[in-house]
Amino acid sequence: MQKNRSLLALILVLVIAAIVALVNVPFRLGLDLQGGSQLTLLVRPSEEVPQITSSVMEAVQSVVRNRVDALGVSEPLVQSVGTDQILVQLPGVSDPAQAERVLGGTAILEFREETSNAEVLAELNVRTQEATQIALELEQLKASGEQGQIAEKQAEFDRKREEIQALNVQLYQKTPLTGSNLEDAYPEPAQAGGASWNVGLAFDNEGGELFAQLTRNLAGTGRTLGIFLDEKLISSPTVPAEFATTGITGGRAVIQGNFAVQEANELAVQLRGGALPVPVEIVENRTVGATLGRDSIVRSIYAGIGGLVLVLIFMVAYYRLPGLIADMSLIIYAILTLASFSLLGVTLTLPGIAGFILSIGMAVDANVLIFERTREELKAGKSLYRSVESGFYRAFSSILDSNVTTLIACGALFWLGAGLVKGFALTLGIGVVVSMFTAITCSRTFMFLAISIDDLRKPQLFCPNLQNVRKV
């Protein structure tokens, strides 16, 4: 009796804690329930990779997944579609343009050394002066509001910038130091309280040695270190003469691009994710609204409540008092399972809700096995206490076997599946584990508590067709 009271107190504490968790910790919802962005990436061959093979697709998926993880998206979906497309679902991402910039960029980072090509440098200075003059004229046109000339002058400015980029490529020679030597990239403010941001870089051991060697070669020479991203010069710092002996050691560098905070964060995400091995083109970028999600949630709630109510009614009608006890355990099961989803950060999707509803059936199935075993013992002439005890004991092996096989299936789905399939497997698996606890602990505690009360030890409350039952 003391043991049952202790278990009853434990159940009460767990239910109260679960209710507190449900009130204070919101659920995380997937793309189909809360909306978000969905992109389709087309993988294109290149000169270096003329054919898109399965290994190339796996490499692209890996890079895309790394970038998605860096965005902090919960329950993203990254999977192949056909032989040359990748589907990316980003729940909660309301800015599809940002997702397109982060996922579509190649982000090939290179550190190059400025050469002493006087001819190219002179041409570059001329083009830079011309671009500066055009920029001034463009600002004047914008101030005067002459729309017809603004577009023409903007096109001229863009062409001049392309010429400058082409000259920069000629002016700087490649070095072994590339983005493949990065260990980390992160945004950092250029100065305290300022609006300008830089991108900090951390190299691996090899990258740190290459960076020290490169800065040692440039220190005090007046030649600059060219930082190129996707063949575009984004920063060209000089190296002070004080580093002529050792170079800049420590394996860290800074890209000073006067970035806005969002630009710095997106660049850091691309660099951490790595360079795409082949070009990709975003052929579809659409926003999934949350209206469908709200409708789906409402319908799922109605379906779940309707099914639960029918199950509760059936259990009471068929099993009488044990059915009522099973209903109490089932309600506790639902509270504990939903609280587990919330505390563990499970992202709920429609398949995930389906897995939860299916696990309700698993919880009922365990109680059915116990009660049928109990009835068999009563019909065999055993006392009420011994029948209940034997019912739980003899049904345990069947309950364990069925739940273990379900958990094995959930593990296989979670390990081999992706996206929504994983969500279904996870919610079903958690539900099965909690159902075992409620069936073996809650139902058992409530049953033994019931048969300790004289008014509840009536045969018709346990087995309608059985009249003579020994209480002891």
PDB file of C-alpha atoms in Angstrom, residues 249-461:
ATOM      1  CA  THR A 249      50.456  34.418 -36.262  1.00  0.00           C
ATOM      2  CA  GLY A 250      47.594  32.969 -34.247  1.00  0.00           C
ATOM      3  CA  GLY A 251      45.579  31.732 -37.196  1.00  0.00           C
ATOM      4  CA  ARG A 252      43.066  34.587 -37.213  1.00  0.00           C
ATOM      5  CA  ALA A 253      42.128  37.291 -39.702  1.00  0.00           C
ATOM      6  CA  VAL A 254      39.398  39.857 -40.321  1.00  0.00           C
ATOM      7  CA  ILE A 255      37.513  40.715 -43.515  1.00  0.00           C
ATOM      8  CA  GLN A 256      36.938  44.471 -43.330  1.00  0.00           C
ATOM      9  CA  GLY A 257      34.099  45.049 -45.759  1.00  0.00           C
ATOM     10  CA  ASN A 258      32.013  47.685 -43.919  1.00  0.00           C
ATOM     11  CA  PHE A 259      29.157  45.182 -43.918  1.00  0.00           C
ATOM     12  CA  ALA A 260      25.724  45.656 -42.416  1.00  0.00           C
ATOM     13  CA  VAL A 261      25.072  43.179 -39.618  1.00  0.00           C
ATOM     14  CA  GLN A 262      22.831  40.981 -41.802  1.00  0.00           C
ATOM     15  CA  GLU A 263      25.387  40.952 -44.642  1.00  0.00           C
ATOM     16  CA  ALA A 264      28.167  40.010 -42.219  1.00  0.00           C
ATOM     17  CA  ASN A 265      26.072  37.187 -40.744  1.00  0.00           C
ATOM     18  CA  GLU A 266      25.088  35.813 -44.176  1.00  0.00           C
ATOM     19  CA  LEU A 267      28.719  35.863 -45.349  1.00  0.00           C
ATOM     20  CA  ALA A 268      29.818  34.088 -42.164  1.00  0.00           C
ATOM     21  CA  VAL A 269      27.139  31.427 -42.714  1.00  0.00           C
ATOM     22  CA  GLN A 270      28.296  30.847 -46.293  1.00  0.00           C
ATOM     23  CA  LEU A 271      31.938  30.599 -45.271  1.00  0.00           C
ATOM     24  CA  ARG A 272      31.235  28.199 -42.400  1.00  0.00           C
ATOM     25  CA  GLY A 273      29.093  26.037 -44.649  1.00  0.00           C
ATOM     26  CA  GLY A 274      31.863  25.732 -47.216  1.00  0.00           C
ATOM     27  CA  ALA A 275      31.954  26.281 -50.966  1.00  0.00           C
ATOM     28  CA  LEU A 276      29.512  24.557 -53.250  1.00  0.00           C
ATOM     29  CA  PRO A 277      31.393  22.100 -55.506  1.00  0.00           C
ATOM     30  CA  VAL A 278      29.250  23.050 -58.519  1.00  0.00           C
ATOM     31  CA  PRO A 279      27.008  26.015 -59.395  1.00  0.00           C
ATOM     32  CA  VAL A 280      23.396  25.870 -58.261  1.00  0.00           C
ATOM     33  CA  GLU A 281      20.417  27.806 -59.541  1.00  0.00           C
ATOM     34  CA  ILE A 282      17.323  28.482 -57.475  1.00  0.00           C
ATOM     35  CA  VAL A 283      14.495  27.554 -59.845  1.00  0.00           C
ATOM     36  CA  GLU A 284      11.702  27.958 -57.301  1.00  0.00           C
ATOM     37  CA  ASN A 285      11.430  30.066 -54.182  1.00  0.00           C
ATOM     38  CA  ARG A 286       8.026  30.276 -52.599  1.00  0.00           C
ATOM     39  CA  THR A 287       6.629  31.245 -49.256  1.00  0.00           C
ATOM     40  CA  VAL A 288       4.293  28.810 -47.518  1.00  0.00           C
ATOM     41  CA  GLY A 289       1.649  30.746 -45.615  1.00  0.00           C
ATOM     42  CA  ALA A 290       0.576  29.851 -42.109  1.00  0.00           C
ATOM     43  CA  THR A 291      -3.145  29.940 -42.989  1.00  0.00           C
ATOM     44  CA  LEU A 292      -3.078  26.352 -44.220  1.00  0.00           C
ATOM     45  CA  GLY A 293      -1.091  25.484 -41.119  1.00  0.00           C
ATOM     46  CA  ARG A 294      -3.721  26.940 -38.799  1.00  0.00           C
ATOM     47  CA  ASP A 295      -6.467  25.038 -40.590  1.00  0.00           C
ATOM     48  CA  SER A 296      -4.422  21.864 -40.374  1.00  0.00           C
ATOM     49  CA  ILE A 297      -3.815  22.347 -36.668  1.00  0.00           C
ATOM     50  CA  VAL A 298      -7.515  22.919 -35.982  1.00  0.00           C
ATOM     51  CA  ARG A 299      -8.550  19.860 -37.995  1.00  0.00           C
ATOM     52  CA  SER A 300      -5.830  17.747 -36.372  1.00  0.00           C
ATOM     53  CA  ILE A 301      -6.999  18.845 -32.928  1.00  0.00           C
ATOM     54  CA  TYR A 302     -10.589  17.972 -33.784  1.00  0.00           C
ATOM     55  CA  ALA A 303      -9.495  14.588 -35.152  1.00  0.00           C
ATOM     56  CA  GLY A 304      -7.363  13.867 -32.106  1.00  0.00           C
ATOM     57  CA  ILE A 305     -10.036  14.939 -29.618  1.00  0.00           C
ATOM     58  CA  GLY A 306     -12.739  13.036 -31.517  1.00  0.00           C
ATOM     59  CA  GLY A 307     -10.704   9.847 -31.611  1.00  0.00           C
ATOM     60  CA  LEU A 308      -9.718  10.212 -27.969  1.00  0.00           C
ATOM     61  CA  VAL A 309     -13.316  10.720 -26.848  1.00  0.00           C
ATOM     62  CA  LEU A 310     -14.501   7.659 -28.778  1.00  0.00           C
ATOM     63  CA  VAL A 311     -11.740   5.561 -27.245  1.00  0.00           C
ATOM     64  CA  LEU A 312     -12.601   6.818 -23.750  1.00  0.00           C
ATOM     65  CA  ILE A 313     -16.269   5.971 -24.228  1.00  0.00           C
ATOM     66  CA  PHE A 314     -15.510   2.497 -25.594  1.00  0.00           C
ATOM     67  CA  MET A 315     -13.144   1.646 -22.750  1.00  0.00           C
ATOM     68  CA  VAL A 316     -15.732   2.565 -20.094  1.00  0.00           C
ATOM     69  CA  ALA A 317     -18.593   0.820 -21.925  1.00  0.00           C
ATOM     70  CA  TYR A 318     -16.698  -2.433 -22.437  1.00  0.00           C
ATOM     71  CA  TYR A 319     -14.338  -2.688 -19.464  1.00  0.00           C
ATOM     72  CA  ARG A 320     -16.376  -0.776 -16.825  1.00  0.00           C
ATOM     73  CA  LEU A 321     -14.185   0.298 -13.879  1.00  0.00           C
ATOM     74  CA  PRO A 322     -10.882  -0.855 -15.447  1.00  0.00           C
ATOM     75  CA  GLY A 323     -11.904   1.110 -18.563  1.00  0.00           C
ATOM     76  CA  LEU A 324     -12.428   4.251 -16.462  1.00  0.00           C
ATOM     77  CA  ILE A 325      -9.004   3.731 -14.917  1.00  0.00           C
ATOM     78  CA  ALA A 326      -7.531   3.286 -18.384  1.00  0.00           C
ATOM     79  CA  ASP A 327      -9.162   6.574 -19.423  1.00  0.00           C
ATOM     80  CA  MET A 328      -7.494   8.364 -16.522  1.00  0.00           C
ATOM     81  CA  SER A 329      -4.156   6.861 -17.523  1.00  0.00           C
ATOM     82  CA  LEU A 330      -4.776   7.850 -21.133  1.00  0.00           C
ATOM     83  CA  ILE A 331      -5.393  11.490 -20.188  1.00  0.00           C
ATOM     84  CA  ILE A 332      -2.219  11.472 -18.100  1.00  0.00           C
ATOM     85  CA  TYR A 333      -0.434   9.887 -21.058  1.00  0.00           C
ATOM     86  CA  ALA A 334      -1.561  12.687 -23.382  1.00  0.00           C
ATOM     87  CA  ILE A 335      -0.413  15.392 -20.929  1.00  0.00           C
ATOM     88  CA  LEU A 336       2.996  13.774 -20.330  1.00  0.00           C
ATOM     89  CA  THR A 337       3.607  13.125 -24.031  1.00  0.00           C
ATOM     90  CA  LEU A 338       2.759  16.670 -25.114  1.00  0.00           C
ATOM     91  CA  ALA A 339       4.956  18.040 -22.320  1.00  0.00           C
ATOM     92  CA  SER A 340       7.801  15.807 -23.540  1.00  0.00           C
ATOM     93  CA  PHE A 341       7.398  17.229 -27.059  1.00  0.00           C
ATOM     94  CA  SER A 342       7.583  20.741 -25.668  1.00  0.00           C
ATOM     95  CA  LEU A 343      10.574  20.186 -23.346  1.00  0.00           C
ATOM     96  CA  LEU A 344      12.595  18.165 -25.862  1.00  0.00           C
ATOM     97  CA  GLY A 345      12.037  20.749 -28.580  1.00  0.00           C
ATOM     98  CA  VAL A 346      10.261  18.341 -30.914  1.00  0.00           C
ATOM     99  CA  THR A 347       9.079  20.185 -34.012  1.00  0.00           C
ATOM    100  CA  LEU A 348       5.470  19.264 -34.627  1.00  0.00           C
ATOM    101  CA  THR A 349       4.356  18.594 -38.189  1.00  0.00           C
ATOM    102  CA  LEU A 350       1.205  16.977 -39.519  1.00  0.00           C
ATOM    103  CA  PRO A 351       2.941  13.562 -39.749  1.00  0.00           C
ATOM    104  CA  GLY A 352       4.238  14.171 -36.227  1.00  0.00           C
ATOM    105  CA  ILE A 353       0.720  14.779 -34.942  1.00  0.00           C
ATOM    106  CA  ALA A 354      -0.321  11.593 -36.752  1.00  0.00           C
ATOM    107  CA  GLY A 355       2.428   9.734 -34.918  1.00  0.00           C
ATOM    108  CA  PHE A 356       1.152  11.087 -31.587  1.00  0.00           C
ATOM    109  CA  ILE A 357      -2.442  10.044 -32.357  1.00  0.00           C
ATOM    110  CA  LEU A 358      -1.212   6.597 -33.424  1.00  0.00           C
ATOM    111  CA  SER A 359       0.684   6.234 -30.155  1.00  0.00           C
ATOM    112  CA  ILE A 360      -2.626   6.787 -28.317  1.00  0.00           C
ATOM    113  CA  GLY A 361      -3.758   3.536 -29.897  1.00  0.00           C
ATOM    114  CA  MET A 362      -0.592   1.882 -28.639  1.00  0.00           C
ATOM    115  CA  ALA A 363      -1.352   3.129 -25.119  1.00  0.00           C
ATOM    116  CA  VAL A 364      -4.901   1.745 -25.286  1.00  0.00           C
ATOM    117  CA  ASP A 365      -3.616  -1.541 -26.660  1.00  0.00           C
ATOM    118  CA  ALA A 366      -1.460  -2.068 -23.564  1.00  0.00           C
ATOM    119  CA  ASN A 367      -4.449  -1.549 -21.269  1.00  0.00           C
ATOM    120  CA  VAL A 368      -6.588  -3.893 -23.359  1.00  0.00           C
ATOM    121  CA  LEU A 369      -4.005  -6.674 -22.958  1.00  0.00           C
ATOM    122  CA  ILE A 370      -3.878  -6.142 -19.194  1.00  0.00           C
ATOM    123  CA  PHE A 371      -7.625  -6.112 -18.721  1.00  0.00           C
ATOM    124  CA  GLU A 372      -8.239  -9.168 -20.892  1.00  0.00           C
ATOM    125  CA  ARG A 373      -5.626 -11.068 -18.917  1.00  0.00           C
ATOM    126  CA  THR A 374      -7.326  -9.934 -15.715  1.00  0.00           C
ATOM    127  CA  ARG A 375     -10.700 -11.207 -16.948  1.00  0.00           C
ATOM    128  CA  GLU A 376      -9.192 -14.573 -17.822  1.00  0.00           C
ATOM    129  CA  GLU A 377      -7.825 -14.912 -14.293  1.00  0.00           C
ATOM    130  CA  LEU A 378     -11.185 -13.944 -12.792  1.00  0.00           C
ATOM    131  CA  LYS A 379     -12.990 -16.541 -14.893  1.00  0.00           C
ATOM    132  CA  ALA A 380     -10.441 -19.124 -13.758  1.00  0.00           C
ATOM    133  CA  GLY A 381     -11.622 -18.590 -10.182  1.00  0.00           C
ATOM    134  CA  LYS A 382      -8.806 -16.484  -8.752  1.00  0.00           C
ATOM    135  CA  SER A 383      -9.410 -13.692  -6.289  1.00  0.00           C
ATOM    136  CA  LEU A 384      -9.785 -10.114  -7.474  1.00  0.00           C
ATOM    137  CA  TYR A 385      -6.409  -9.020  -6.102  1.00  0.00           C
ATOM    138  CA  ARG A 386      -4.586 -12.045  -7.562  1.00  0.00           C
ATOM    139  CA  SER A 387      -6.354 -11.616 -10.922  1.00  0.00           C
ATOM    140  CA  VAL A 388      -5.311  -7.978 -11.206  1.00  0.00           C
ATOM    141  CA  GLU A 389      -1.753  -8.764 -10.132  1.00  0.00           C
ATOM    142  CA  SER A 390      -1.530 -11.688 -12.550  1.00  0.00           C
ATOM    143  CA  GLY A 391      -3.116  -9.641 -15.344  1.00  0.00           C
ATOM    144  CA  PHE A 392      -0.359  -7.038 -15.194  1.00  0.00           C
ATOM    145  CA  TYR A 393       2.372  -9.641 -14.765  1.00  0.00           C
ATOM    146  CA  ARG A 394       1.278 -11.911 -17.627  1.00  0.00           C
ATOM    147  CA  ALA A 395       0.510  -9.048 -20.029  1.00  0.00           C
ATOM    148  CA  PHE A 396       3.847  -7.338 -19.472  1.00  0.00           C
ATOM    149  CA  SER A 397       5.832  -9.556 -21.862  1.00  0.00           C
ATOM    150  CA  SER A 398       3.316  -8.994 -24.681  1.00  0.00           C
ATOM    151  CA  ILE A 399       3.296  -5.226 -24.061  1.00  0.00           C
ATOM    152  CA  LEU A 400       7.093  -5.128 -24.004  1.00  0.00           C
ATOM    153  CA  ASP A 401       7.423  -7.129 -27.225  1.00  0.00           C
ATOM    154  CA  SER A 402       4.927  -5.002 -29.165  1.00  0.00           C
ATOM    155  CA  ASN A 403       6.429  -1.724 -27.966  1.00  0.00           C
ATOM    156  CA  VAL A 404      10.016  -2.797 -28.611  1.00  0.00           C
ATOM    157  CA  THR A 405       9.176  -3.812 -32.191  1.00  0.00           C
ATOM    158  CA  THR A 406       7.461  -0.444 -32.691  1.00  0.00           C
ATOM    159  CA  LEU A 407      10.502   1.361 -31.302  1.00  0.00           C
ATOM    160  CA  ILE A 408      12.760  -0.591 -33.676  1.00  0.00           C
ATOM    161  CA  ALA A 409      10.593   0.549 -36.588  1.00  0.00           C
ATOM    162  CA  CYS A 410      10.710   4.140 -35.283  1.00  0.00           C
ATOM    163  CA  GLY A 411      14.498   3.947 -35.038  1.00  0.00           C
ATOM    164  CA  ALA A 412      14.788   2.710 -38.617  1.00  0.00           C
ATOM    165  CA  LEU A 413      12.469   5.471 -39.889  1.00  0.00           C
ATOM    166  CA  PHE A 414      14.357   8.142 -37.943  1.00  0.00           C
ATOM    167  CA  TRP A 415      17.783   6.896 -39.035  1.00  0.00           C
ATOM    168  CA  LEU A 416      17.015   6.288 -42.696  1.00  0.00           C
ATOM    169  CA  GLY A 417      14.220   8.805 -43.261  1.00  0.00           C
ATOM    170  CA  ALA A 418      14.353  12.564 -43.632  1.00  0.00           C
ATOM    171  CA  GLY A 419      12.294  15.598 -42.724  1.00  0.00           C
ATOM    172  CA  LEU A 420       8.647  14.764 -42.084  1.00  0.00           C
ATOM    173  CA  VAL A 421       9.339  11.020 -41.809  1.00  0.00           C
ATOM    174  CA  LYS A 422      11.762  11.712 -38.966  1.00  0.00           C
ATOM    175  CA  GLY A 423       9.145  13.846 -37.219  1.00  0.00           C
ATOM    176  CA  PHE A 424       6.616  11.018 -37.448  1.00  0.00           C
ATOM    177  CA  ALA A 425       9.113   8.481 -36.090  1.00  0.00           C
ATOM    178  CA  LEU A 426      10.214  10.741 -33.230  1.00  0.00           C
ATOM    179  CA  THR A 427       6.718  11.580 -31.965  1.00  0.00           C
ATOM    180  CA  LEU A 428       5.592   7.958 -32.268  1.00  0.00           C
ATOM    181  CA  GLY A 429       8.699   6.733 -30.436  1.00  0.00           C
ATOM    182  CA  ILE A 430       8.276   9.195 -27.558  1.00  0.00           C
ATOM    183  CA  GLY A 431       4.593   8.291 -27.354  1.00  0.00           C
ATOM    184  CA  VAL A 432       5.353   4.571 -27.153  1.00  0.00           C
ATOM    185  CA  VAL A 433       7.851   5.069 -24.317  1.00  0.00           C
ATOM    186  CA  VAL A 434       5.419   7.234 -22.330  1.00  0.00           C
ATOM    187  CA  SER A 435       2.560   4.782 -23.003  1.00  0.00           C
ATOM    188  CA  MET A 436       4.559   1.964 -21.415  1.00  0.00           C
ATOM    189  CA  PHE A 437       5.055   4.113 -18.330  1.00  0.00           C
ATOM    190  CA  THR A 438       1.367   5.024 -18.011  1.00  0.00           C
ATOM    191  CA  ALA A 439       0.121   1.488 -18.721  1.00  0.00           C
ATOM    192  CA  ILE A 440       2.494  -0.246 -16.299  1.00  0.00           C
ATOM    193  CA  THR A 441       2.711   2.460 -13.624  1.00  0.00           C
ATOM    194  CA  CYS A 442      -0.399   4.659 -13.725  1.00  0.00           C
ATOM    195  CA  SER A 443      -2.950   1.977 -14.613  1.00  0.00           C
ATOM    196  CA  ARG A 444      -1.432  -0.474 -12.134  1.00  0.00           C
ATOM    197  CA  THR A 445      -1.373   2.073  -9.302  1.00  0.00           C
ATOM    198  CA  PHE A 446      -4.964   3.155  -9.928  1.00  0.00           C
ATOM    199  CA  MET A 447      -6.189  -0.451 -10.191  1.00  0.00           C
ATOM    200  CA  PHE A 448      -4.670  -1.544  -6.890  1.00  0.00           C
ATOM    201  CA  LEU A 449      -5.915   1.655  -5.290  1.00  0.00           C
ATOM    202  CA  ALA A 450      -9.446   0.853  -6.570  1.00  0.00           C
ATOM    203  CA  ILE A 451      -9.520  -2.718  -5.284  1.00  0.00           C
ATOM    204  CA  SER A 452      -8.438  -1.509  -1.842  1.00  0.00           C
ATOM    205  CA  ILE A 453     -11.788   0.294  -1.547  1.00  0.00           C
ATOM    206  CA  ASP A 454     -14.665  -2.001  -0.510  1.00  0.00           C
ATOM    207  CA  ASP A 455     -17.332  -0.226  -2.557  1.00  0.00           C
ATOM    208  CA  LEU A 456     -15.319  -0.706  -5.761  1.00  0.00           C
ATOM    209  CA  ARG A 457     -14.705  -4.447  -5.321  1.00  0.00           C
ATOM    210  CA  LYS A 458     -17.917  -5.474  -7.022  1.00  0.00           C
ATOM    211  CA  PRO A 459     -17.723  -8.218  -9.685  1.00  0.00           C
ATOM    212  CA  GLN A 460     -19.912  -6.384 -12.172  1.00  0.00           C
ATOM    213  CA  LEU A 461     -17.479  -3.456 -12.152  1.00  0.00           C
TER     214      LEU A 461
END
